[in-house]
Amino acid sequence: MAPHRKLPRGLRWPWRSRERIANEVDEEISFHLEMRTEALIRSGVPPREARERALREFGDIGALRRSLRRADAEVERRRRWWAWFAEVRQDVGFAVRSFRRTPGFTAVALATLALGIGASVAIFTVVNAIVLRPLPYPEPDRLVRISPGQNFNIALVDAIAEGAPSLDAVTGLSLWGLTLTGRGEPVQLNAQFVDADFFRVFGVQPALGRPFRPDERDPARSDVVLLSHALWEGRFGGDPGIIGERIELDGSGHRTRRVIGVMPADFTPPLAPAGERIDVWAPLSRAPGRTIATDSTWYVNQVVARLAPGATVERAAAEVRVTMARVRAEYGNLIGKERVRTAGASGLLESMVGDVRGTLWTLLAAVALVLLLACANLANLLLARGDRRRQELAVRSALGAARGRLVRALLAESAVLALVGGAAGLVLARIIPAVLRVADASGLPRVGELGIDLRVLGFAFAASLASVLCFGLLPALLASGGNPRDDLAGAGRARGRTRSGRRIGAALIAGEVALAMVLVTGAGLLLSSLYALRSVDPGLDTSDVLALELAPPPAEYGGDRARIFYDQVRERFAALPGVRSVGAIQLLPFTTNNWSFPYLAEGHAPPAGEPLPTANFRVVTPGYFDAVDVPLLAGRRIDERDRADGEAVGIINRTLAERLWPGEDAVGRTIRLFGSNPFRVIGVVGDVRQHSLDVEPRPEIYFPLTQWPLASMVVMLETDGDPAALAAMARRAVRAIDDDVPITDARPLDDVLGQSMARRRFFAGVLTFFGALALILGAVGVYGVTAYAVGARLPEFGVRMALGATPRRVLRDAHLSGLAPVLLGLAVGTAGALAANRLLTSLLYGVGAGDPLTLAGAALVLGSVTALASWLPARRVGRVDPVTVLRAE
């Protein structure tokens, strides 16, 4: 076996194949056998016996041969690996030195790549957190949600648990506010009311204390509570002695509650509203012996279950449907069939993100277009750079470098760009979500779980690697494929870019413009949709209105006490400087909060075999309609005449009046809510889009606070100036009435309206950001290609001008040659936009996916920007001195 030794720098052992290694091993074994045989013969051993003795001394020749072959192959493998590593290190070092010599090119290339990769990774981070990452509970695939969403009572939850053997554990969930007093400033806490099975369903146990017991569903024993870890540390100083103590936590029938535990710090509350925290957990309570018909706890708005081992979502859904059908048949006449709708079961994660999953994938596809655009830009830059390096590559080829070696060296340069750009992109990926306000302004589920994990890092690496192939391979093949003799002779300098290079460059520019057209058009559609939505009349005046959410302790502010309190609040607020009118309503407009009840109106028979119609339920005080300028269409508003001991009255909106008594006077008619006494209609007001501007007004009934006393209300202050400036004075006015009344929120009603469009505004903002980025990248690409083309054609332009062509004529030709691929890209991009924008249909309002005005506007903007980017470098032609150019050539 040939000895291994270090060769001089620049040389290496030739690679050896398996056959060559085998032959060398066989030759070496034969050599040693012959040498031993000859030595034995010289010592006096007969030749035949010497041969046999030498073989015996060697032992198993076959095993020795295999061992030597394996050892030699391993040495060869290591040698090749180290040689490859040395070559890569050499290529990387050369690439770094090359980029240091061209800082302008390096800065532009890295910035382009960092923006493309950073935007892609940032959006993938959002998609990963919301759609791909499993829910943070043990065996999350076994969690199902009873859907569609409807109100359940606790007895109905029990019926589902009993009627669906595929469900191992079932819990109801309901969100309410509890007022904490006696521990500093009063505050309203978000409380999640759950069953004892809640802990089995979500696989969690308290970090301190114990979970709820089944017997604590009894109202007499339900005065217990579990604290969130954040509340325990922030409000109670992390004192473990709080376990077993009673705290003043008013609401839901109890003035105080006994703390029995603290939840883990890393526990994520399930199904919490976007942007909301859960502070405490309390048991759902129901009086013993209540049936589905007599149980009044119809406020359970979520039901979640854990599948039994081996059970499937489909089987559980079928069992739930059968159970709900049985309940409707058995109790329909007693509870109203509208209370129990057809329901099934679906995966919890799917039910949480199903309405945004498609939009997020569309957004990821859009940002992938940005990355492709960045890669096309870099490919054009590298094509131009490769043309300028033809002589260098020709010299390396003349010195013995094979084309594959040159391609690998050029790809190493691309890889260095991609890795550095990918690292910078990761930094941008942490910044972009904050800039786009993903967490606090998107309205998306699970945004609190945003973060960079191994999946995101893998995506970043894959994006960087794909970028190398996208923008590096083609320029490397073209740059290394020239004729070394011509390049060394200098012909390459005169020729400029080859015909194939020019065609590829033009095709890349057309592709960039087409991609930019798709993105700019999508952004334009979402902005047009947002503008159309913002132009919709909400039915009330949100300008100059301050909304204060008050949450007095329900146990103390029930019945007449609530009326007296809000009369005092209205009186004090009306005395504040700049306040024109004051009123209150129990639910903040433009939110998902809603109360609705079945009703039966005068002159209308119950629908045969169908559920009763439902209407939104709102409680207001005198002055509310004036404070938010809801127009009165007929009758009168609610005022001081509507007393608790007087006639039951209410006001309906236009939609309900036209549905019940079209063309007739609704004032004086009677309506009965399910489970209550009839009331007389005293007025008709305009429609209000209570939930969102894109949701049509529903039938709505307003009742006076005196006849429907509630503790928590939202007070509206119509002001003469900036409503936010009155917030501090309003808080002091409430404190002067009762220090124990928490103000849960105080903000202009305009902000509430804006928040209702958060999701649409987020997607529009993100796509606009990407559209602007695509516009800039497209303009930079056109500018760079035109600048290089003009520089390469300067001798041609000099000859033409020497022969009599005017500078204006030459300038026009240079400009038009740069615009040809732009026009092709606009045409292709328009067709692509018409196809791609159908994916945005769910986010559009008031405009279609093929809106001609938006398409024309996007084409005009993109065409103007790229035309300017092409004209700026073309101006050089007008300043060309033909004599100087020809002399240089």
PDB file of C-alpha atoms in Angstrom, residues 86-210:
ATOM      1  CA  ALA A  86     -10.216  22.584   1.523  1.00  0.00           C
ATOM      2  CA  GLU A  87     -11.578  23.535  -1.878  1.00  0.00           C
ATOM      3  CA  VAL A  88     -14.817  24.878  -0.370  1.00  0.00           C
ATOM      4  CA  ARG A  89     -12.831  26.848   2.177  1.00  0.00           C
ATOM      5  CA  GLN A  90     -10.711  28.199  -0.644  1.00  0.00           C
ATOM      6  CA  ASP A  91     -13.813  29.125  -2.678  1.00  0.00           C
ATOM      7  CA  VAL A  92     -15.471  30.793   0.318  1.00  0.00           C
ATOM      8  CA  GLY A  93     -12.333  32.760   1.110  1.00  0.00           C
ATOM      9  CA  PHE A  94     -12.044  33.874  -2.502  1.00  0.00           C
ATOM     10  CA  ALA A  95     -15.734  34.847  -2.508  1.00  0.00           C
ATOM     11  CA  VAL A  96     -15.334  36.939   0.644  1.00  0.00           C
ATOM     12  CA  ARG A  97     -12.313  38.734  -0.812  1.00  0.00           C
ATOM     13  CA  SER A  98     -14.187  39.298  -4.058  1.00  0.00           C
ATOM     14  CA  PHE A  99     -17.178  40.833  -2.261  1.00  0.00           C
ATOM     15  CA  ARG A 100     -14.887  43.055  -0.207  1.00  0.00           C
ATOM     16  CA  ARG A 101     -13.506  44.468  -3.454  1.00  0.00           C
ATOM     17  CA  THR A 102     -17.051  45.354  -4.654  1.00  0.00           C
ATOM     18  CA  PRO A 103     -18.820  46.834  -1.605  1.00  0.00           C
ATOM     19  CA  GLY A 104     -21.580  48.477  -3.639  1.00  0.00           C
ATOM     20  CA  PHE A 105     -22.639  45.235  -5.314  1.00  0.00           C
ATOM     21  CA  THR A 106     -22.325  43.363  -2.020  1.00  0.00           C
ATOM     22  CA  ALA A 107     -24.498  45.841  -0.119  1.00  0.00           C
ATOM     23  CA  VAL A 108     -27.252  45.817  -2.762  1.00  0.00           C
ATOM     24  CA  ALA A 109     -27.204  42.016  -3.050  1.00  0.00           C
ATOM     25  CA  LEU A 110     -27.314  41.431   0.706  1.00  0.00           C
ATOM     26  CA  ALA A 111     -30.034  44.027   1.271  1.00  0.00           C
ATOM     27  CA  THR A 112     -32.176  42.516  -1.499  1.00  0.00           C
ATOM     28  CA  LEU A 113     -31.731  38.988  -0.211  1.00  0.00           C
ATOM     29  CA  ALA A 114     -32.223  39.943   3.448  1.00  0.00           C
ATOM     30  CA  LEU A 115     -35.498  41.676   2.638  1.00  0.00           C
ATOM     31  CA  GLY A 116     -36.776  38.735   0.608  1.00  0.00           C
ATOM     32  CA  ILE A 117     -35.767  36.056   3.119  1.00  0.00           C
ATOM     33  CA  GLY A 118     -36.687  38.197   6.149  1.00  0.00           C
ATOM     34  CA  ALA A 119     -40.204  38.874   4.848  1.00  0.00           C
ATOM     35  CA  SER A 120     -40.684  35.192   3.988  1.00  0.00           C
ATOM     36  CA  VAL A 121     -39.477  33.965   7.374  1.00  0.00           C
ATOM     37  CA  ALA A 122     -41.554  36.602   9.217  1.00  0.00           C
ATOM     38  CA  ILE A 123     -44.785  35.489   7.567  1.00  0.00           C
ATOM     39  CA  PHE A 124     -43.865  31.826   7.966  1.00  0.00           C
ATOM     40  CA  THR A 125     -43.395  32.537  11.678  1.00  0.00           C
ATOM     41  CA  VAL A 126     -47.021  33.702  11.798  1.00  0.00           C
ATOM     42  CA  VAL A 127     -48.249  30.704   9.772  1.00  0.00           C
ATOM     43  CA  ASN A 128     -46.220  28.348  11.945  1.00  0.00           C
ATOM     44  CA  ALA A 129     -47.555  29.761  15.219  1.00  0.00           C
ATOM     45  CA  ILE A 130     -51.199  29.791  14.101  1.00  0.00           C
ATOM     46  CA  VAL A 131     -51.582  26.864  11.712  1.00  0.00           C
ATOM     47  CA  LEU A 132     -48.652  24.443  11.965  1.00  0.00           C
ATOM     48  CA  ARG A 133     -47.608  24.418  15.605  1.00  0.00           C
ATOM     49  CA  PRO A 134     -49.615  21.919  17.697  1.00  0.00           C
ATOM     50  CA  LEU A 135     -51.741  23.275  20.506  1.00  0.00           C
ATOM     51  CA  PRO A 136     -49.733  23.522  23.758  1.00  0.00           C
ATOM     52  CA  TYR A 137     -51.524  20.659  25.505  1.00  0.00           C
ATOM     53  CA  PRO A 138     -50.724  16.943  25.897  1.00  0.00           C
ATOM     54  CA  GLU A 139     -51.866  14.888  22.869  1.00  0.00           C
ATOM     55  CA  PRO A 140     -53.460  17.905  21.159  1.00  0.00           C
ATOM     56  CA  ASP A 141     -54.794  15.775  18.279  1.00  0.00           C
ATOM     57  CA  ARG A 142     -57.322  14.243  20.707  1.00  0.00           C
ATOM     58  CA  LEU A 143     -58.910  17.624  21.504  1.00  0.00           C
ATOM     59  CA  VAL A 144     -62.210  18.334  19.764  1.00  0.00           C
ATOM     60  CA  ARG A 145     -64.675  21.175  19.871  1.00  0.00           C
ATOM     61  CA  ILE A 146     -68.420  20.712  19.794  1.00  0.00           C
ATOM     62  CA  SER A 147     -69.489  22.931  16.927  1.00  0.00           C
ATOM     63  CA  PRO A 148     -70.971  25.033  15.503  1.00  0.00           C
ATOM     64  CA  GLY A 149     -70.738  27.603  18.291  1.00  0.00           C
ATOM     65  CA  GLN A 150     -74.021  28.001  20.163  1.00  0.00           C
ATOM     66  CA  ASN A 151     -75.073  28.541  23.716  1.00  0.00           C
ATOM     67  CA  PHE A 152     -75.370  25.375  25.791  1.00  0.00           C
ATOM     68  CA  ASN A 153     -76.621  24.874  29.296  1.00  0.00           C
ATOM     69  CA  ILE A 154     -74.728  22.663  31.733  1.00  0.00           C
ATOM     70  CA  ALA A 155     -77.332  19.903  31.549  1.00  0.00           C
ATOM     71  CA  LEU A 156     -76.908  19.802  27.768  1.00  0.00           C
ATOM     72  CA  VAL A 157     -73.118  19.474  28.195  1.00  0.00           C
ATOM     73  CA  ASP A 158     -73.783  16.506  30.497  1.00  0.00           C
ATOM     74  CA  ALA A 159     -76.106  14.979  27.892  1.00  0.00           C
ATOM     75  CA  ILE A 160     -73.379  15.248  25.245  1.00  0.00           C
ATOM     76  CA  ALA A 161     -70.860  13.594  27.574  1.00  0.00           C
ATOM     77  CA  GLU A 162     -73.266  10.719  28.279  1.00  0.00           C
ATOM     78  CA  GLY A 163     -74.418  10.280  24.673  1.00  0.00           C
ATOM     79  CA  ALA A 164     -70.970  10.248  23.045  1.00  0.00           C
ATOM     80  CA  PRO A 165     -68.849   7.297  24.250  1.00  0.00           C
ATOM     81  CA  SER A 166     -66.034   8.443  21.966  1.00  0.00           C
ATOM     82  CA  LEU A 167     -65.467  11.407  24.284  1.00  0.00           C
ATOM     83  CA  ASP A 168     -63.272  10.575  27.260  1.00  0.00           C
ATOM     84  CA  ALA A 169     -63.843  13.894  29.072  1.00  0.00           C
ATOM     85  CA  VAL A 170     -66.046  16.917  28.309  1.00  0.00           C
ATOM     86  CA  THR A 171     -65.990  20.442  29.693  1.00  0.00           C
ATOM     87  CA  GLY A 172     -68.052  23.529  29.133  1.00  0.00           C
ATOM     88  CA  LEU A 173     -66.411  26.968  29.103  1.00  0.00           C
ATOM     89  CA  SER A 174     -67.901  30.387  29.670  1.00  0.00           C
ATOM     90  CA  LEU A 175     -66.183  33.770  29.926  1.00  0.00           C
ATOM     91  CA  TRP A 176     -67.372  36.318  32.479  1.00  0.00           C
ATOM     92  CA  GLY A 177     -65.993  39.270  34.380  1.00  0.00           C
ATOM     93  CA  LEU A 178     -65.418  39.164  38.149  1.00  0.00           C
ATOM     94  CA  THR A 179     -64.652  42.282  40.181  1.00  0.00           C
ATOM     95  CA  LEU A 180     -61.674  42.038  42.540  1.00  0.00           C
ATOM     96  CA  THR A 181     -61.701  44.489  45.468  1.00  0.00           C
ATOM     97  CA  GLY A 182     -59.912  44.786  48.797  1.00  0.00           C
ATOM     98  CA  ARG A 183     -56.478  44.237  47.210  1.00  0.00           C
ATOM     99  CA  GLY A 184     -55.487  47.692  46.048  1.00  0.00           C
ATOM    100  CA  GLU A 185     -57.286  49.407  43.180  1.00  0.00           C
ATOM    101  CA  PRO A 186     -60.460  47.551  42.130  1.00  0.00           C
ATOM    102  CA  VAL A 187     -60.125  45.672  38.866  1.00  0.00           C
ATOM    103  CA  GLN A 188     -62.294  43.486  36.696  1.00  0.00           C
ATOM    104  CA  LEU A 189     -60.773  40.091  36.008  1.00  0.00           C
ATOM    105  CA  ASN A 190     -61.474  37.829  33.073  1.00  0.00           C
ATOM    106  CA  ALA A 191     -62.821  34.599  34.535  1.00  0.00           C
ATOM    107  CA  GLN A 192     -63.203  31.324  32.682  1.00  0.00           C
ATOM    108  CA  PHE A 193     -65.952  29.184  34.197  1.00  0.00           C
ATOM    109  CA  VAL A 194     -65.292  25.493  33.586  1.00  0.00           C
ATOM    110  CA  ASP A 195     -66.291  21.978  34.662  1.00  0.00           C
ATOM    111  CA  ALA A 196     -64.193  19.743  36.883  1.00  0.00           C
ATOM    112  CA  ASP A 197     -63.277  17.734  33.744  1.00  0.00           C
ATOM    113  CA  PHE A 198     -61.500  20.820  32.379  1.00  0.00           C
ATOM    114  CA  PHE A 199     -58.226  19.569  33.861  1.00  0.00           C
ATOM    115  CA  ARG A 200     -58.541  16.130  32.255  1.00  0.00           C
ATOM    116  CA  VAL A 201     -59.479  17.603  28.903  1.00  0.00           C
ATOM    117  CA  PHE A 202     -56.451  19.906  28.720  1.00  0.00           C
ATOM    118  CA  GLY A 203     -54.060  17.690  30.638  1.00  0.00           C
ATOM    119  CA  VAL A 204     -53.110  20.264  33.260  1.00  0.00           C
ATOM    120  CA  GLN A 205     -52.864  20.342  37.034  1.00  0.00           C
ATOM    121  CA  PRO A 206     -52.466  23.410  39.256  1.00  0.00           C
ATOM    122  CA  ALA A 207     -48.892  24.357  40.135  1.00  0.00           C
ATOM    123  CA  LEU A 208     -50.128  24.998  43.685  1.00  0.00           C
ATOM    124  CA  GLY A 209     -53.224  23.639  45.391  1.00  0.00           C
ATOM    125  CA  ARG A 210     -55.791  21.397  43.748  1.00  0.00           C
TER     126      ARG A 210
END
